Amino acid sequence: MEASKLLGELASQLASGGIEVVDLTAVLGPDTPLIKLPPDLAVDTPKVEIHTISHYDKNGPWWAWNWLKLGEHSGTHFDAPIHWISGKDYADGATDTIPVKRFVGPVNVIDCSKEAAADADFLLTVDHIKAWEAKHGAINPGEWVVMRTDWDRRSGSEAEFLNANETGPHTPGPTAEAIIYLIEKDVAGWGSQTIGTDAGAAGGMQPPFPAHTLMHKANKYGLASLCNLDRLPPRGAILIAAPLKIEHGTGSPIRAMALVARK
Ligand code: 23J
Ligand code: MN
């Protein structure tokens, strides 16, 4: 189909609801869960703060507006290649230099919700991805791959979301081999529903934090704390995930959404 005709058809399907826009984003505010890193290793990102400048009052009689204190990696957010030391030298690897077309693409949703419910430390393997491809079709270059765990059901409580105890955080994620397999497929990036793109136990993996270390080394992107993946089909939806154009930014909160054909 001619591109202009396709856009016209898209517009009418959006208007009629034949194509739905699904919100994949958590509310961003002071209660947003944030990653806790080992204190001997690193400093943590600060809590999100929303400060009133005016609220139709003496500080601005006819308007309301706020200012924010916000870590780049807060809530539903985008990881740029320069976030990690392995991707630090990519000229097109920061929030202000990644080509904007990379923020829109097909999304493959691998449903691990049952596995994650049974085992918070569940790790997605190459065999699991291959079984998904045998059922739904091959993952193609430039596509996103996201791991559905329904972890957003825990997002009302930071303790439940981080799920940490004396042995560390217990959240699902990918094996290093699964990430290598997806890089060989030349995906756009990898997304999760947990606090970060890596499993809670990923600090002890080889390499440590493989989704960060390997994806960003390959100039690929990450998405974390995605919501509502249970509302997406395994394939066929279009993901829109655009970070703020922060100067030299390593990542950014996003308003992630997906275009989905109504069943
Ligand atoms: C810094 C250090 C380790 C990790 C992270 C950030 C994230 O998950 C993130 O938000 O990128 S694992
Ligand atoms: Mn991040």
GROMACS .gro file of C-alpha atoms and ligand atoms in nm:
model
  276
    1MET     CA    1   0.000   0.000   0.000
    2GLU     CA    2   0.111   0.352  -0.076
    3ALA     CA    3   0.246   0.514   0.240
    4SER     CA    4   0.017   0.818   0.233
    5LYS     CA    5  -0.286   0.592   0.186
    6LEU     CA    6  -0.172   0.372   0.474
    7LEU     CA    7  -0.141   0.676   0.702
    8GLY     CA    8  -0.492   0.782   0.607
    9GLU     CA    9  -0.619   0.433   0.689
   10LEU     CA   10  -0.428   0.446   1.020
   11ALA     CA   11  -0.593   0.779   1.105
   12SER     CA   12  -0.942   0.642   1.041
   13GLN     CA   13  -0.870   0.322   1.236
   14LEU     CA   14  -0.742   0.529   1.529
   15ALA     CA   15  -1.057   0.744   1.513
   16SER     CA   16  -1.293   0.443   1.496
   17GLY     CA   17  -1.108   0.242   1.761
   18GLY     CA   18  -1.021  -0.037   1.517
   19ILE     CA   19  -0.666   0.033   1.630
   20GLU     CA   20  -0.636   0.100   2.004
   21VAL     CA   21  -0.362   0.290   2.186
   22VAL     CA   22  -0.261   0.093   2.497
   23ASP     CA   23  -0.079   0.279   2.775
   24LEU     CA   24   0.233   0.090   2.885
   25THR     CA   25   0.336   0.347   3.146
   26ALA     CA   26   0.330   0.362   3.527
   27VAL     CA   27   0.233   0.683   3.712
   28LEU     CA   28   0.548   0.885   3.788
   29GLY     CA   29   0.560   1.043   4.132
   30PRO     CA   30   0.706   1.034   4.485
   31ASP     CA   31   0.591   0.672   4.530
   32THR     CA   32   0.757   0.545   4.210
   33PRO     CA   33   0.974   0.243   4.300
   34LEU     CA   34   1.347   0.299   4.234
   35ILE     CA   35   1.637   0.057   4.207
   36LYS     CA   36   1.844  -0.003   4.523
   37LEU     CA   37   2.209  -0.078   4.450
   38PRO     CA   38   2.460  -0.231   4.694
   39PRO     CA   39   2.583   0.069   4.901
   40ASP     CA   40   2.947  -0.044   4.878
   41LEU     CA   41   2.917  -0.035   4.496
   42ALA     CA   42   2.713   0.274   4.413
   43VAL     CA   43   2.502   0.577   4.505
   44ASP     CA   44   2.125   0.543   4.451
   45THR     CA   45   1.901   0.758   4.232
   46PRO     CA   46   1.693   1.007   4.439
   47LYS     CA   47   1.319   0.979   4.499
   48VAL     CA   48   1.101   1.160   4.245
   49GLU     CA   49   0.987   1.501   4.373
   50ILE     CA   50   0.709   1.720   4.228
   51HIS     CA   51   0.722   2.079   4.354
   52THR     CA   52   0.451   2.338   4.294
   53ILE     CA   53   0.560   2.664   4.128
   54SER     CA   54   0.206   2.801   4.135
   55HIS     CA   55  -0.146   2.664   4.170
   56TYR     CA   56  -0.376   2.950   4.052
   57ASP     CA   57  -0.252   3.151   4.349
   58LYS     CA   58  -0.024   3.442   4.445
   59ASN     CA   59   0.269   3.268   4.272
   60GLY     CA   60   0.081   3.260   3.942
   61PRO     CA   61  -0.278   3.379   3.957
   62TRP     CA   62  -0.416   3.215   3.643
   63TRP     CA   63  -0.200   2.908   3.606
   64ALA     CA   64  -0.065   2.593   3.771
   65TRP     CA   65   0.276   2.440   3.703
   66ASN     CA   66   0.534   2.228   3.880
   67TRP     CA   67   0.903   2.161   3.872
   68LEU     CA   68   1.050   1.815   3.909
   69LYS     CA   69   1.343   1.644   4.073
   70LEU     CA   70   1.385   1.331   3.870
   71GLY     CA   71   1.650   1.070   3.801
   72GLU     CA   72   1.680   0.971   3.436
   73HIS     CA   73   1.616   0.607   3.531
   74SER     CA   74   1.288   0.656   3.720
   75GLY     CA   75   0.966   0.464   3.664
   76THR     CA   76   0.877   0.348   3.315
   77HIS     CA   77   1.196   0.452   3.136
   78PHE     CA   78   1.435   0.417   2.844
   79ASP     CA   79   1.799   0.302   2.877
   80ALA     CA   80   2.028   0.460   2.614
   81PRO     CA   81   2.353   0.286   2.509
   82ILE     CA   82   2.572   0.542   2.692
   83HIS     CA   83   2.404   0.442   3.021
   84TRP     CA   84   2.655   0.157   3.039
   85ILE     CA   85   3.035   0.171   3.015
   86SER     CA   86   3.022  -0.086   2.732
   87GLY     CA   87   2.820   0.160   2.516
   88LYS     CA   88   2.977   0.487   2.628
   89ASP     CA   89   3.148   0.576   2.297
   90TYR     CA   90   2.849   0.558   2.062
   91ALA     CA   91   2.799   0.906   1.910
   92ASP     CA   92   2.435   0.810   1.840
   93GLY     CA   93   2.390   0.644   2.178
   94ALA     CA   94   2.250   0.926   2.395
   95THR     CA   95   1.890   1.046   2.437
   96ASP     CA   96   1.965   1.353   2.223
   97THR     CA   97   2.150   1.166   1.946
   98ILE     CA   98   1.953   0.841   1.893
   99PRO     CA   99   1.766   0.873   1.560
  100VAL     CA  100   1.399   0.938   1.635
  101LYS     CA  101   1.285   0.655   1.407
  102ARG     CA  102   1.428   0.408   1.659
  103PHE     CA  103   1.156   0.506   1.906
  104VAL     CA  104   0.883   0.339   1.697
  105GLY     CA  105   0.883  -0.029   1.606
  106PRO     CA  106   0.712  -0.369   1.609
  107VAL     CA  107   0.709  -0.541   1.947
  108ASN     CA  108   0.735  -0.911   2.030
  109VAL     CA  109   0.584  -0.998   2.369
  110ILE     CA  110   0.720  -1.312   2.534
  111ASP     CA  111   0.473  -1.423   2.800
  112CYS     CA  112   0.660  -1.540   3.110
  113SER     CA  113   0.381  -1.446   3.353
  114LYS     CA  114   0.315  -1.802   3.475
  115GLU     CA  115   0.684  -1.876   3.517
  116ALA     CA  116   0.745  -1.549   3.705
  117ALA     CA  117   0.444  -1.611   3.932
  118ALA     CA  118   0.584  -1.953   4.021
  119ASP     CA  119   0.946  -1.834   4.058
  120ALA     CA  120   1.039  -1.469   4.116
  121ASP     CA  121   1.396  -1.552   4.002
  122PHE     CA  122   1.276  -1.696   3.670
  123LEU     CA  123   1.531  -1.649   3.388
  124LEU     CA  124   1.430  -1.639   3.023
  125THR     CA  125   1.648  -1.877   2.818
  126VAL     CA  126   1.734  -1.917   2.448
  127ASP     CA  127   1.522  -2.235   2.437
  128HIS     CA  128   1.221  -2.042   2.566
  129ILE     CA  129   1.267  -1.773   2.297
  130LYS     CA  130   1.307  -2.039   2.025
  131ALA     CA  131   0.987  -2.211   2.142
  132TRP     CA  132   0.809  -1.872   2.128
  133GLU     CA  133   0.940  -1.819   1.772
  134ALA     CA  134   0.828  -2.167   1.665
  135LYS     CA  135   0.475  -2.071   1.773
  136HIS     CA  136   0.457  -1.705   1.672
  137GLY     CA  137   0.722  -1.657   1.402
  138ALA     CA  138   1.083  -1.539   1.391
  139ILE     CA  139   1.194  -1.219   1.563
  140ASN     CA  140   1.314  -0.973   1.297
  141PRO     CA  141   1.586  -0.705   1.286
  142GLY     CA  142   1.480  -0.368   1.428
  143GLU     CA  143   1.199  -0.514   1.641
  144TRP     CA  144   1.158  -0.479   2.016
  145VAL     CA  145   1.140  -0.782   2.243
  146VAL     CA  146   0.972  -0.743   2.582
  147MET     CA  147   0.935  -0.992   2.866
  148ARG     CA  148   0.582  -1.011   3.007
  149THR     CA  149   0.587  -1.104   3.375
  150ASP     CA  150   0.283  -0.904   3.495
  151TRP     CA  151   0.524  -0.748   3.748
  152ASP     CA  152   0.322  -0.425   3.714
  153ARG     CA  153   0.064  -0.585   3.947
  154ARG     CA  154   0.321  -0.525   4.224
  155SER     CA  155   0.393  -0.161   4.138
  156GLY     CA  156   0.171  -0.018   4.418
  157SER     CA  157   0.432  -0.123   4.676
  158GLU     CA  158   0.805  -0.064   4.636
  159ALA     CA  159   0.881  -0.361   4.865
  160GLU     CA  160   0.672  -0.596   4.651
  161PHE     CA  161   0.808  -0.449   4.328
  162LEU     CA  162   1.175  -0.482   4.430
  163ASN     CA  163   1.108  -0.813   4.612
  164ALA     CA  164   1.440  -0.801   4.802
  165ASN     CA  165   1.544  -0.996   5.110
  166GLU     CA  166   1.878  -1.064   5.284
  167THR     CA  167   1.994  -1.252   4.971
  168GLY     CA  168   1.922  -0.955   4.743
  169PRO     CA  169   1.649  -0.863   4.493
  170HIS     CA  170   1.441  -1.146   4.345
  171THR     CA  171   1.293  -1.041   4.012
  172PRO     CA  172   1.278  -1.220   3.674
  173GLY     CA  173   1.492  -1.134   3.373
  174PRO     CA  174   1.696  -1.273   3.085
  175THR     CA  175   2.000  -1.500   3.084
  176ALA     CA  176   2.316  -1.364   2.918
  177GLU     CA  177   2.269  -1.625   2.641
  178ALA     CA  178   1.915  -1.500   2.571
  179ILE     CA  179   2.046  -1.145   2.534
  180ILE     CA  180   2.326  -1.264   2.300
  181TYR     CA  181   2.066  -1.451   2.092
  182LEU     CA  182   1.854  -1.134   2.057
  183ILE     CA  183   2.158  -0.922   1.965
  184GLU     CA  184   2.238  -1.175   1.690
  185LYS     CA  185   1.879  -1.119   1.568
  186ASP     CA  186   1.964  -0.745   1.554
  187VAL     CA  187   1.665  -0.640   1.764
  188ALA     CA  188   1.614  -0.271   1.850
  189GLY     CA  189   1.616  -0.344   2.220
  190TRP     CA  190   1.491  -0.537   2.517
  191GLY     CA  191   1.218  -0.443   2.764
  192SER     CA  192   1.101  -0.564   3.106
  193GLN     CA  193   0.825  -0.497   3.359
  194THR     CA  194   1.064  -0.493   3.655
  195ILE     CA  195   1.274  -0.209   3.801
  196GLY     CA  196   1.548  -0.263   3.538
  197THR     CA  197   1.609  -0.464   3.222
  198ASP     CA  198   1.815  -0.722   3.410
  199ALA     CA  199   1.705  -0.987   3.660
  200GLY     CA  200   1.740  -0.912   4.031
  201ALA     CA  201   2.026  -1.164   4.051
  202ALA     CA  202   2.204  -1.021   3.742
  203GLY     CA  203   2.490  -0.866   3.942
  204GLY     CA  204   2.624  -1.218   3.993
  205MET     CA  205   2.590  -1.325   3.629
  206GLN     CA  206   2.864  -1.353   3.369
  207PRO     CA  207   2.896  -1.078   3.251
  208PRO     CA  208   2.733  -0.886   3.537
  209PHE     CA  209   2.404  -0.720   3.430
  210PRO     CA  210   2.405  -0.887   3.084
  211ALA     CA  211   2.102  -0.697   2.948
  212HIS     CA  212   2.284  -0.372   3.022
  213THR     CA  213   2.640  -0.480   2.942
  214LEU     CA  214   2.566  -0.666   2.618
  215MET     CA  215   2.268  -0.475   2.473
  216HIS     CA  216   2.435  -0.137   2.522
  217LYS     CA  217   2.769  -0.270   2.392
  218ALA     CA  218   2.575  -0.350   2.072
  219ASN     CA  219   2.425   0.006   2.062
  220LYS     CA  220   2.083  -0.130   2.152
  221TYR     CA  221   1.824   0.004   2.394
  222GLY     CA  222   1.642  -0.096   2.709
  223LEU     CA  223   1.296  -0.032   2.851
  224ALA     CA  224   1.210  -0.088   3.217
  225SER     CA  225   0.896  -0.091   3.435
  226LEU     CA  226   0.664  -0.140   3.137
  227CYS     CA  227   0.294  -0.184   3.227
  228ASN     CA  228  -0.005  -0.359   3.070
  229LEU     CA  229   0.190  -0.605   2.854
  230ASP     CA  230  -0.099  -0.846   2.925
  231ARG     CA  231  -0.303  -0.625   2.689
  232LEU     CA  232  -0.071  -0.684   2.391
  233PRO     CA  233  -0.076  -0.970   2.139
  234PRO     CA  234   0.242  -1.184   2.116
  235ARG     CA  235   0.325  -0.999   1.795
  236GLY     CA  236   0.176  -0.739   1.563
  237ALA     CA  237   0.159  -0.435   1.795
  238ILE     CA  238   0.365  -0.122   1.730
  239LEU     CA  239   0.556   0.015   2.030
  240ILE     CA  240   0.621   0.387   2.074
  241ALA     CA  241   0.881   0.458   2.343
  242ALA     CA  242   1.047   0.799   2.314
  243PRO     CA  243   1.282   0.943   2.580
  244LEU     CA  244   1.302   1.315   2.649
  245LYS     CA  245   1.577   1.474   2.439
  246ILE     CA  246   1.800   1.528   2.742
  247GLU     CA  247   2.143   1.666   2.650
  248HIS     CA  248   2.394   1.377   2.677
  249GLY     CA  249   2.113   1.185   2.849
  250THR     CA  250   2.172   0.824   2.955
  251GLY     CA  251   1.800   0.752   2.967
  252SER     CA  252   1.467   0.911   3.046
  253PRO     CA  253   1.122   0.846   3.178
  254ILE     CA  254   0.891   0.777   2.883
  255ARG     CA  255   0.524   0.763   2.803
  256ALA     CA  256   0.535   0.416   2.647
  257MET     CA  257   0.235   0.311   2.437
  258ALA     CA  258   0.141   0.054   2.178
  259LEU     CA  259  -0.085   0.055   1.874
  260VAL     CA  260  -0.290  -0.266   1.884
  261ALA     CA  261  -0.548  -0.406   1.640
  262ARG     CA  262  -0.874  -0.455   1.829
  263LYS     CA  263  -0.973  -0.819   1.846
  26423J     C1  264   2.238   0.149   3.744
  26423J     C2  265   2.308   0.037   3.786
  26423J     C3  266   2.255  -0.087   3.772
  26423J     C4  267   2.132  -0.102   3.714
  26423J     C5  268   2.058   0.010   3.669
  26423J     C6  269   2.114   0.134   3.685
  26423J     C7  270   1.926  -0.004   3.604
  26423J     O1  271   1.861  -0.104   3.610
  26423J     C8  272   1.873   0.103   3.517
  26423J     O2  273   1.772   0.168   3.549
  26423J     O3  274   1.929   0.123   3.410
  26423J     S1  275   2.065  -0.263   3.696
  265MN      MN  276   1.759   0.235   3.338
   0.00000   0.00000   0.00000
